[in-house]
PDB file of C-alpha atoms in Angstrom:
ATOM      1  CA  UNK T   1      -5.785 -30.426 -52.927  1.00 54.00           C
ATOM      2  CA  UNK T   2      -6.601 -32.908 -50.233  1.00 51.00           C
ATOM      3  CA  UNK T   3      -3.309 -33.692 -49.544  1.00 55.00           C
ATOM      4  CA  UNK T   4      -2.230 -30.067 -49.925  1.00 55.00           C
ATOM      5  CA  UNK T   5      -5.007 -29.450 -46.923  1.00 52.00           C
ATOM      6  CA  UNK T   6      -4.409 -32.129 -44.462  1.00 54.00           C
ATOM      7  CA  UNK T   7      -0.149 -31.311 -44.760  1.00 54.00           C
ATOM      8  CA  UNK T   8      -1.791 -27.340 -43.842  1.00 50.00           C
ATOM      9  CA  UNK T   9      -3.243 -29.065 -40.968  1.00 47.00           C
ATOM     10  CA  UNK T  10      -0.391 -30.954 -39.788  1.00 53.00           C
ATOM     11  CA  UNK T  11       2.244 -27.598 -40.257  1.00 54.00           C
ATOM     12  CA  UNK T  12      -0.553 -26.066 -37.957  1.00 52.00           C
ATOM     13  CA  UNK T  13      -0.717 -28.663 -35.275  1.00 54.00           C
ATOM     14  CA  UNK T  14       2.818 -28.481 -35.563  1.00 57.00           C
ATOM     15  CA  UNK T  15       3.086 -25.012 -34.730  1.00 53.00           C
ATOM     16  CA  UNK T  16       0.722 -25.351 -32.070  1.00 52.00           C
ATOM     17  CA  UNK T  17       3.059 -27.950 -30.381  1.00 53.00           C
ATOM     18  CA  UNK T  18       5.955 -25.981 -31.103  1.00 52.00           C
ATOM     19  CA  UNK T  19       4.114 -23.078 -29.105  1.00 48.00           C
ATOM     20  CA  UNK T  20       3.036 -25.030 -25.773  1.00 46.00           C
ATOM     21  CA  UNK T  21       6.923 -25.815 -25.430  1.00 45.00           C
ATOM     22  CA  UNK T  22       7.827 -22.735 -25.389  1.00 46.00           C
ATOM     23  CA  UNK T  23       5.336 -21.532 -22.774  1.00 47.00           C
ATOM     24  CA  UNK T  24       6.584 -22.934 -19.781  1.00 49.00           C
ATOM     25  CA  UNK T  25       4.648 -22.857 -17.313  1.00 51.00           C
ATOM     26  CA  UNK T  26       6.678 -22.764 -13.473  1.00 56.00           C
ATOM     27  CA  UNK T  27       5.037 -23.020 -10.305  1.00 66.00           C
ATOM     28  CA  UNK T  28       4.834 -19.055  -8.143  1.00 75.00           C
ATOM     29  CA  UNK T  29       6.699 -18.935  -5.387  1.00 84.00           C
ATOM     30  CA  UNK T  30       4.880 -18.782  -2.605  1.00 89.00           C
ATOM     31  CA  UNK T  31       5.768 -15.651   0.684  1.00 90.00           C
ATOM     32  CA  UNK T  32       4.191 -15.964   3.811  1.00 89.00           C
ATOM     33  CA  UNK T  33       2.530 -13.538   4.965  1.00 90.00           C
ATOM     34  CA  UNK T  34       0.886 -13.158   8.449  1.00 86.00           C
ATOM     35  CA  UNK T  35      -1.544 -10.122  10.293  1.00 83.00           C
ATOM     36  CA  UNK T  36       0.681  -9.994  13.091  1.00 77.00           C
ATOM     37  CA  UNK T  37       4.316  -9.888  11.666  1.00 78.00           C
ATOM     38  CA  UNK T  38       5.586  -8.509   8.439  1.00 81.00           C
ATOM     39  CA  UNK T  39       6.878 -10.382   5.448  1.00 87.00           C
ATOM     40  CA  UNK T  40      10.109  -8.667   4.107  1.00 86.00           C
ATOM     41  CA  UNK T  41      11.680  -8.941   0.265  1.00 88.00           C
ATOM     42  CA  UNK T  42      14.430  -7.318  -1.476  1.00 88.00           C
ATOM     43  CA  UNK T  43      15.490  -7.605  -4.832  1.00 88.00           C
ATOM     44  CA  UNK T  44      18.786  -6.424  -6.556  1.00 87.00           C
ATOM     45  CA  UNK T  45      17.433  -3.005  -7.969  1.00 85.00           C
ATOM     46  CA  UNK T  46      15.106   0.010  -7.273  1.00 84.00           C
ATOM     47  CA  UNK T  47      11.111  -1.467  -6.775  1.00 84.00           C
ATOM     48  CA  UNK T  48       8.906   0.598  -9.137  1.00 82.00           C
ATOM     49  CA  UNK T  49       5.451  -1.489  -8.860  1.00 84.00           C
ATOM     50  CA  UNK T  50       3.866  -3.241  -6.403  1.00 87.00           C
ATOM     51  CA  UNK T  51       0.354  -5.103  -8.027  1.00 87.00           C
ATOM     52  CA  UNK T  52      -1.069  -7.547  -5.819  1.00 89.00           C
ATOM     53  CA  UNK T  53      -4.064  -9.413  -7.105  1.00 87.00           C
ATOM     54  CA  UNK T  54      -6.924  -9.256  -4.106  1.00 87.00           C
ATOM     55  CA  UNK T  55      -5.032  -5.292  -3.168  1.00 82.00           C
ATOM     56  CA  UNK T  56      -7.836  -4.978  -0.458  1.00 82.00           C
ATOM     57  CA  UNK T  57      -6.107  -7.967   1.756  1.00 87.00           C
ATOM     58  CA  UNK T  58      -2.996  -6.753   1.668  1.00 89.00           C
ATOM     59  CA  UNK T  59      -0.696  -4.100   3.198  1.00 85.00           C
ATOM     60  CA  UNK T  60       1.884  -3.001   0.390  1.00 87.00           C
ATOM     61  CA  UNK T  61       4.681  -0.667   1.280  1.00 82.00           C
ATOM     62  CA  UNK T  62       7.999   0.036  -1.181  1.00 81.00           C
ATOM     63  CA  UNK T  63      11.300   1.699   0.233  1.00 77.00           C
ATOM     64  CA  UNK T  64      14.108   1.586  -2.633  1.00 79.00           C
ATOM     65  CA  UNK T  65      14.711  -1.441  -3.161  1.00 84.00           C
ATOM     66  CA  UNK T  66      12.943  -3.356  -0.830  1.00 84.00           C
ATOM     67  CA  UNK T  67       9.100  -4.243  -0.398  1.00 88.00           C
ATOM     68  CA  UNK T  68       7.074  -4.884   2.790  1.00 87.00           C
ATOM     69  CA  UNK T  69       3.729  -7.150   2.566  1.00 89.00           C
ATOM     70  CA  UNK T  70       1.697  -7.805   5.519  1.00 86.00           C
ATOM     71  CA  UNK T  71      -2.198  -9.005   5.510  1.00 88.00           C
ATOM     72  CA  UNK T  72      -5.350  -7.029   6.356  1.00 85.00           C
ATOM     73  CA  UNK T  73      -6.741  -9.447   8.643  1.00 84.00           C
ATOM     74  CA  UNK T  74      -6.792 -13.311   9.785  1.00 86.00           C
ATOM     75  CA  UNK T  75      -6.764 -16.196   7.046  1.00 88.00           C
ATOM     76  CA  UNK T  76      -6.975 -14.196   3.743  1.00 89.00           C
ATOM     77  CA  UNK T  77      -6.755 -16.323   0.726  1.00 90.00           C
ATOM     78  CA  UNK T  78      -3.646 -16.312  -1.196  1.00 90.00           C
ATOM     79  CA  UNK T  79      -3.608 -14.744  -4.418  1.00 92.00           C
ATOM     80  CA  UNK T  80      -0.613 -13.269  -6.630  1.00 92.00           C
ATOM     81  CA  UNK T  81       1.863 -10.398  -6.649  1.00 93.00           C
ATOM     82  CA  UNK T  82       3.576  -8.911  -9.603  1.00 90.00           C
ATOM     83  CA  UNK T  83       6.708  -7.084  -8.526  1.00 91.00           C
ATOM     84  CA  UNK T  84       9.010  -4.649 -11.588  1.00 87.00           C
ATOM     85  CA  UNK T  85      12.303  -3.879  -9.917  1.00 89.00           C
ATOM     86  CA  UNK T  86      14.482  -2.128 -12.078  1.00 84.00           C
ATOM     87  CA  UNK T  87      14.133  -3.568 -15.608  1.00 84.00           C
ATOM     88  CA  UNK T  88      13.040  -6.934 -14.209  1.00 87.00           C
ATOM     89  CA  UNK T  89       9.671  -8.182 -13.145  1.00 88.00           C
ATOM     90  CA  UNK T  90       8.956 -11.085 -10.663  1.00 90.00           C
ATOM     91  CA  UNK T  91       5.583 -12.674  -9.998  1.00 91.00           C
ATOM     92  CA  UNK T  92       4.561 -15.037  -6.809  1.00 91.00           C
ATOM     93  CA  UNK T  93       1.771 -15.941  -4.768  1.00 91.00           C
ATOM     94  CA  UNK T  94       1.357 -14.654  -0.946  1.00 93.00           C
ATOM     95  CA  UNK T  95       0.468 -16.940   1.011  1.00 91.00           C
ATOM     96  CA  UNK T  96      -1.236 -16.086   5.146  1.00 91.00           C
ATOM     97  CA  UNK T  97       0.602 -17.897   7.445  1.00 86.00           C
ATOM     98  CA  UNK T  98      -0.995 -17.968  11.282  1.00 81.00           C
ATOM     99  CA  UNK T  99       1.127 -16.689  13.901  1.00 72.00           C
ATOM    100  CA  UNK T 100       3.892 -14.289  13.107  1.00 65.00           C
ATOM    101  CA  UNK T 101       5.928 -14.301  10.088  1.00 67.00           C
ATOM    102  CA  UNK T 102       9.491 -12.090  10.780  1.00 57.00           C
ATOM    103  CA  UNK T 103      10.988 -13.793   7.340  1.00 75.00           C
ATOM    104  CA  UNK T 104      13.198 -12.239   4.949  1.00 82.00           C
ATOM    105  CA  UNK T 105      12.754 -13.146   0.404  1.00 86.00           C
ATOM    106  CA  UNK T 106      16.034 -11.920  -0.475  1.00 85.00           C
ATOM    107  CA  UNK T 107      16.306 -11.802  -4.199  1.00 84.00           C
ATOM    108  CA  UNK T 108      19.057 -10.037  -5.340  1.00 79.00           C
ATOM    109  CA  UNK T 109      21.482 -12.598  -6.579  1.00 70.00           C
ATOM    110  CA  UNK T 110      18.134 -13.998  -8.748  1.00 60.00           C
ATOM    111  CA  UNK T 111      17.506 -16.686  -6.534  1.00 55.00           C
ATOM    112  CA  UNK T 112      15.378 -16.743  -3.761  1.00 59.00           C
ATOM    113  CA  UNK T 113      16.975 -16.925   0.037  1.00 53.00           C
ATOM    114  CA  UNK T 114      14.632 -17.009   2.870  1.00 52.00           C
ATOM    115  CA  UNK T 115      16.250 -15.836   6.452  1.00 49.00           C
ATOM    116  CA  UNK T 116      15.107 -15.848   9.749  1.00 43.00           C
ATOM    117  CA  UNK T 117      14.903 -12.911  11.932  1.00 39.00           C
ATOM    118  CA  UNK T 118      14.043  -9.533  12.451  1.00 34.00           C
ATOM    119  CA  UNK T 119      16.658  -7.678  10.887  1.00 36.00           C
ATOM    120  CA  UNK T 120      17.726  -7.526   7.854  1.00 33.00           C
ATOM    121  CA  UNK T 121      19.126  -5.062   5.052  1.00 34.00           C
ATOM    122  CA  UNK T 122      19.376  -4.199   1.676  1.00 31.00           C
ATOM    123  CA  UNK T 123      22.025  -2.855  -1.240  1.00 32.00           C
ATOM    124  CA  UNK T 124      21.857   0.215  -3.410  1.00 31.00           C
ATOM    125  CA  UNK T 125      20.922   3.952  -1.924  1.00 31.00           C
ATOM    126  CA  UNK T 126      17.720   4.661   0.500  1.00 31.00           C
ATOM    127  CA  UNK T 127      16.265   7.886  -0.911  1.00 34.00           C
ATOM    128  CA  UNK T 128      15.883  10.474   1.610  1.00 38.00           C
ATOM    129  CA  UNK T 129      12.046  10.062   1.277  1.00 42.00           C
ATOM    130  CA  UNK T 130      11.666   6.495   1.546  1.00 44.00           C
ATOM    131  CA  UNK T 131       7.518   6.773   1.046  1.00 50.00           C
ATOM    132  CA  UNK T 132       8.624   8.864  -2.126  1.00 44.00           C
ATOM    133  CA  UNK T 133       7.042   6.961  -5.192  1.00 45.00           C
ATOM    134  CA  UNK T 134       7.863   9.280  -7.767  1.00 47.00           C
ATOM    135  CA  UNK T 135      11.455   9.667  -8.019  1.00 49.00           C
ATOM    136  CA  UNK T 136      11.931  13.214  -9.673  1.00 60.00           C
ATOM    137  CA  UNK T 137      13.891  15.249  -7.646  1.00 65.00           C
ATOM    138  CA  UNK T 138      12.019  18.527  -8.409  1.00 71.00           C
ATOM    139  CA  UNK T 139       8.957  16.918  -7.889  1.00 79.00           C
ATOM    140  CA  UNK T 140      10.015  15.218  -4.386  1.00 80.00           C
ATOM    141  CA  UNK T 141      11.228  18.402  -3.699  1.00 85.00           C
ATOM    142  CA  UNK T 142       7.811  20.248  -4.040  1.00 89.00           C
ATOM    143  CA  UNK T 143       6.287  17.399  -1.914  1.00 89.00           C
ATOM    144  CA  UNK T 144       8.292  18.029   0.878  1.00 88.00           C
ATOM    145  CA  UNK T 145       8.110  21.873   1.016  1.00 92.00           C
ATOM    146  CA  UNK T 146       4.495  21.322   0.471  1.00 93.00           C
ATOM    147  CA  UNK T 147       3.833  18.881   3.605  1.00 92.00           C
ATOM    148  CA  UNK T 148       6.820  21.123   5.253  1.00 93.00           C
ATOM    149  CA  UNK T 149       3.679  24.220   5.296  1.00 94.00           C
ATOM    150  CA  UNK T 150       1.032  21.709   6.467  1.00 94.00           C
ATOM    151  CA  UNK T 151       3.450  20.527   9.671  1.00 93.00           C
ATOM    152  CA  UNK T 152       3.488  24.562  10.719  1.00 93.00           C
ATOM    153  CA  UNK T 153      -0.168  25.406  10.400  1.00 93.00           C
ATOM    154  CA  UNK T 154      -2.330  25.875  12.544  1.00 93.00           C
ATOM    155  CA  UNK T 155      -4.652  22.421  13.622  1.00 92.00           C
ATOM    156  CA  UNK T 156      -7.729  22.877  11.066  1.00 90.00           C
ATOM    157  CA  UNK T 157     -10.396  19.849  11.014  1.00 86.00           C
ATOM    158  CA  UNK T 158     -11.473  18.130  14.747  1.00 79.00           C
ATOM    159  CA  UNK T 159     -14.583  16.728  13.455  1.00 89.00           C
ATOM    160  CA  UNK T 160     -13.257  13.518  11.340  1.00 95.00           C
ATOM    161  CA  UNK T 161     -11.930  11.264  13.679  1.00 96.00           C
ATOM    162  CA  UNK T 162     -12.020   7.758  15.412  1.00 96.00           C
ATOM    163  CA  UNK T 163     -11.565   6.361  18.680  1.00 96.00           C
ATOM    164  CA  UNK T 164      -9.938   3.261  19.900  1.00 94.00           C
ATOM    165  CA  UNK T 165      -8.091   1.737  22.625  1.00 93.00           C
ATOM    166  CA  UNK T 166      -7.717   4.637  24.171  1.00 96.00           C
ATOM    167  CA  UNK T 167      -6.144   5.833  20.658  1.00 97.00           C
ATOM    168  CA  UNK T 168      -7.252   8.847  18.748  1.00 97.00           C
ATOM    169  CA  UNK T 169      -6.697   9.600  15.499  1.00 97.00           C
ATOM    170  CA  UNK T 170      -8.086  12.509  14.143  1.00 97.00           C
ATOM    171  CA  UNK T 171      -7.602  15.046  10.934  1.00 97.00           C
ATOM    172  CA  UNK T 172      -5.743  17.998  11.667  1.00 97.00           C
ATOM    173  CA  UNK T 173      -5.108  19.390   7.701  1.00 96.00           C
ATOM    174  CA  UNK T 174      -5.627  18.572   4.217  1.00 96.00           C
ATOM    175  CA  UNK T 175      -4.167  20.476   1.147  1.00 96.00           C
ATOM    176  CA  UNK T 176      -4.319  20.065  -2.377  1.00 95.00           C
ATOM    177  CA  UNK T 177      -2.371  21.335  -5.042  1.00 94.00           C
ATOM    178  CA  UNK T 178      -2.551  19.973  -8.834  1.00 92.00           C
ATOM    179  CA  UNK T 179      -1.167  16.592  -8.702  1.00 90.00           C
ATOM    180  CA  UNK T 180      -1.344  15.766  -4.896  1.00 92.00           C
ATOM    181  CA  UNK T 181      -3.203  15.778  -1.479  1.00 95.00           C
ATOM    182  CA  UNK T 182      -1.685  16.247   1.915  1.00 95.00           C
ATOM    183  CA  UNK T 183      -2.811  15.366   4.795  1.00 96.00           C
ATOM    184  CA  UNK T 184      -1.865  15.560   8.339  1.00 96.00           C
ATOM    185  CA  UNK T 185      -2.848  13.692  11.459  1.00 96.00           C
ATOM    186  CA  UNK T 186      -2.888  14.126  14.760  1.00 96.00           C
ATOM    187  CA  UNK T 187      -2.707  11.185  16.826  1.00 96.00           C
ATOM    188  CA  UNK T 188      -3.047  11.273  20.949  1.00 96.00           C
ATOM    189  CA  UNK T 189      -1.861   8.263  22.716  1.00 97.00           C
ATOM    190  CA  UNK T 190      -3.183   7.811  26.014  1.00 97.00           C
ATOM    191  CA  UNK T 191      -2.016   4.523  27.069  1.00 96.00           C
ATOM    192  CA  UNK T 192       1.867   3.714  28.479  1.00 96.00           C
ATOM    193  CA  UNK T 193       2.727   2.313  25.489  1.00 95.00           C
ATOM    194  CA  UNK T 194       4.411   3.683  22.467  1.00 95.00           C
ATOM    195  CA  UNK T 195       2.379   3.487  19.067  1.00 95.00           C
ATOM    196  CA  UNK T 196       5.255   2.654  16.630  1.00 91.00           C
ATOM    197  CA  UNK T 197       3.900   3.313  13.490  1.00 89.00           C
ATOM    198  CA  UNK T 198       4.184   0.618  10.844  1.00 80.00           C
ATOM    199  CA  UNK T 199       1.857   0.974   7.724  1.00 77.00           C
ATOM    200  CA  UNK T 200      -0.179   3.642   6.685  1.00 84.00           C
ATOM    201  CA  UNK T 201      -2.978   2.697   3.905  1.00 83.00           C
ATOM    202  CA  UNK T 202      -4.927   4.779   1.792  1.00 86.00           C
ATOM    203  CA  UNK T 203      -7.754   3.678  -0.575  1.00 84.00           C
ATOM    204  CA  UNK T 204     -10.593   5.258  -2.070  1.00 86.00           C
ATOM    205  CA  UNK T 205     -13.866   3.766  -1.936  1.00 87.00           C
ATOM    206  CA  UNK T 206     -16.844   4.158  -3.726  1.00 84.00           C
ATOM    207  CA  UNK T 207     -20.385   2.784  -4.269  1.00 71.00           C
ATOM    208  CA  UNK T 208     -20.426   2.321  -0.472  1.00 58.00           C
ATOM    209  CA  UNK T 209     -23.961   3.628   0.216  1.00 60.00           C
ATOM    210  CA  UNK T 210     -26.205   2.844  -2.152  1.00 55.00           C
ATOM    211  CA  UNK T 211     -27.988   0.196  -2.033  1.00 57.00           C
ATOM    212  CA  UNK T 212     -30.317  -1.563  -5.206  1.00 53.00           C
ATOM    213  CA  UNK T 213     -33.086  -3.888  -3.700  1.00 51.00           C
ATOM    214  CA  UNK T 214     -32.324  -3.288  -0.961  1.00 51.00           C
ATOM    215  CA  UNK T 215     -28.327  -4.953  -1.323  1.00 50.00           C
ATOM    216  CA  UNK T 216     -25.166  -2.651  -1.442  1.00 54.00           C
ATOM    217  CA  UNK T 217     -23.621  -2.434  -4.518  1.00 56.00           C
ATOM    218  CA  UNK T 218     -20.202  -4.079  -4.825  1.00 63.00           C
ATOM    219  CA  UNK T 219     -17.916  -1.859  -3.762  1.00 71.00           C
ATOM    220  CA  UNK T 220     -15.096  -0.593  -5.800  1.00 77.00           C
ATOM    221  CA  UNK T 221     -11.796  -0.082  -3.868  1.00 75.00           C
ATOM    222  CA  UNK T 222      -8.703   1.532  -5.356  1.00 77.00           C
ATOM    223  CA  UNK T 223      -5.414   1.241  -3.090  1.00 74.00           C
ATOM    224  CA  UNK T 224      -3.338   5.078  -3.068  1.00 77.00           C
ATOM    225  CA  UNK T 225       0.692   4.794  -2.119  1.00 72.00           C
ATOM    226  CA  UNK T 226       1.976   7.450  -0.561  1.00 80.00           C
ATOM    227  CA  UNK T 227       3.970   9.849  -2.565  1.00 76.00           C
ATOM    228  CA  UNK T 228       5.544  11.427   0.472  1.00 77.00           C
ATOM    229  CA  UNK T 229       5.929  11.591   4.031  1.00 77.00           C
ATOM    230  CA  UNK T 230       7.898   9.905   7.601  1.00 75.00           C
ATOM    231  CA  UNK T 231       7.554   6.037   8.135  1.00 68.00           C
ATOM    232  CA  UNK T 232       7.735   4.241  10.875  1.00 70.00           C
ATOM    233  CA  UNK T 233       7.162   7.381  13.216  1.00 86.00           C
ATOM    234  CA  UNK T 234       6.759   6.986  16.990  1.00 92.00           C
ATOM    235  CA  UNK T 235       4.024   7.982  18.688  1.00 95.00           C
ATOM    236  CA  UNK T 236       5.273   7.870  22.789  1.00 94.00           C
ATOM    237  CA  UNK T 237       3.017   6.529  25.266  1.00 96.00           C
ATOM    238  CA  UNK T 238       1.331   9.586  27.066  1.00 96.00           C
ATOM    239  CA  UNK T 239       1.430  12.050  24.044  1.00 96.00           C
ATOM    240  CA  UNK T 240       0.512  13.815  21.410  1.00 96.00           C
ATOM    241  CA  UNK T 241       2.118  13.610  17.694  1.00 94.00           C
ATOM    242  CA  UNK T 242       1.451  14.810  13.658  1.00 94.00           C
ATOM    243  CA  UNK T 243       1.739  12.504  10.908  1.00 94.00           C
ATOM    244  CA  UNK T 244       2.127  14.008   7.805  1.00 93.00           C
ATOM    245  CA  UNK T 245       1.527  12.370   3.663  1.00 92.00           C
ATOM    246  CA  UNK T 246       0.906  13.087   0.649  1.00 91.00           C
ATOM    247  CA  UNK T 247      -1.304  10.811  -1.937  1.00 89.00           C
ATOM    248  CA  UNK T 248      -1.766  11.622  -5.686  1.00 87.00           C
ATOM    249  CA  UNK T 249      -4.492  13.506  -5.944  1.00 89.00           C
ATOM    250  CA  UNK T 250      -8.217  12.073  -7.381  1.00 84.00           C
ATOM    251  CA  UNK T 251     -12.148  12.993  -7.382  1.00 80.00           C
ATOM    252  CA  UNK T 252     -14.805  10.999  -5.769  1.00 79.00           C
ATOM    253  CA  UNK T 253     -18.147  11.668  -5.911  1.00 85.00           C
ATOM    254  CA  UNK T 254     -20.716  12.154  -2.864  1.00 85.00           C
ATOM    255  CA  UNK T 255     -20.495   8.551  -1.665  1.00 83.00           C
ATOM    256  CA  UNK T 256     -16.897   8.022  -2.021  1.00 89.00           C
ATOM    257  CA  UNK T 257     -14.349   8.892   0.520  1.00 93.00           C
ATOM    258  CA  UNK T 258     -10.903   7.852   1.479  1.00 94.00           C
ATOM    259  CA  UNK T 259     -10.001   5.139   4.026  1.00 92.00           C
ATOM    260  CA  UNK T 260      -7.113   5.741   6.115  1.00 94.00           C
ATOM    261  CA  UNK T 261      -5.605   2.541   8.158  1.00 90.00           C
ATOM    262  CA  UNK T 262      -3.341   3.163  10.829  1.00 90.00           C
ATOM    263  CA  UNK T 263      -1.013  -0.416  12.028  1.00 85.00           C
ATOM    264  CA  UNK T 264       1.165  -0.458  14.308  1.00 87.00           C
ATOM    265  CA  UNK T 265       4.483  -2.784  14.182  1.00 80.00           C
ATOM    266  CA  UNK T 266       4.495  -4.570  17.568  1.00 79.00           C
ATOM    267  CA  UNK T 267       1.172  -4.933  18.241  1.00 81.00           C
ATOM    268  CA  UNK T 268      -2.272  -5.399  16.956  1.00 83.00           C
ATOM    269  CA  UNK T 269      -3.714  -1.930  17.546  1.00 91.00           C
ATOM    270  CA  UNK T 270      -5.673  -0.111  14.345  1.00 90.00           C
ATOM    271  CA  UNK T 271      -7.268   2.587  13.634  1.00 94.00           C
ATOM    272  CA  UNK T 272      -9.107   3.111  11.032  1.00 94.00           C
ATOM    273  CA  UNK T 273     -10.525   6.760  10.077  1.00 96.00           C
ATOM    274  CA  UNK T 274     -12.983   7.345   6.644  1.00 95.00           C
ATOM    275  CA  UNK T 275     -12.375  10.841   5.039  1.00 96.00           C
ATOM    276  CA  UNK T 276     -15.670  12.044   3.645  1.00 94.00           C
ATOM    277  CA  UNK T 277     -15.171  13.184  -0.127  1.00 92.00           C
ATOM    278  CA  UNK T 278     -16.444  16.071   0.398  1.00 93.00           C
ATOM    279  CA  UNK T 279     -13.880  17.277   2.898  1.00 94.00           C
ATOM    280  CA  UNK T 280     -11.389  16.097   0.367  1.00 93.00           C
ATOM    281  CA  UNK T 281     -12.883  17.902  -2.668  1.00 92.00           C
ATOM    282  CA  UNK T 282     -13.575  20.803  -0.820  1.00 92.00           C
ATOM    283  CA  UNK T 283      -9.917  21.636   0.946  1.00 94.00           C
ATOM    284  CA  UNK T 284      -8.185  24.230   0.408  1.00 94.00           C
ATOM    285  CA  UNK T 285      -4.806  24.901  -2.399  1.00 95.00           C
ATOM    286  CA  UNK T 286      -2.103  24.591  -0.582  1.00 91.00           C
TER     287      UNK T 286
END
């Protein structure tokens, strides 16, 4: 009986050793990211998911089989990133690099290669709406139809606005349907320099006001990827322009708000507009 028991233990140990050898751990590839430029990652297939460990520290945009990443602030700590393209997965690590990065990481042939420079190309066809996360043709048609209605609507809101560096960002119109919230922003550029929109980031923020024993509760932030709109729009100097986007419909509490962050392509002028939850919850149906 004793020999049988020890034989069973040895058998279990051998299984554990075999399992450990099978689960080989490989180091994650580091992707250099800056707060003053955009890093490009291109994959051999359409990107359907990007998950960043510390999502609040980075801006992420998906276009066809490419992922654009930019740090929100200087000296952000490294964080893992998981990307699903086609039926494959890739995992790496975002690492902050001081100064402009301007790099392209090409994963199309399975082995990442790094190219320096500002331009890049990628295989595959680009969808009509580069920001569309939902590839359903029917839903895309509904989204773009509703955004067109919003672009033609008379400006209705003026109370939600922010002014920074002679730039004004305000909420002009807002509508809801059963799946999406449609937003139209007004941008007044009082400077002589064009404002070329690189990223617009949406985050649902909760627990921003309540305090416990004099201390603010931990804020919960949930990124909301745009489901429709136009990418890389330009507001020329001394002019006014409008930006329209659709984001997934959500419900927020009275202490929550939608944080909208606008960043320019070549520059550091950042606009952050908080939209109170009541403005969204009471928006008319489109």
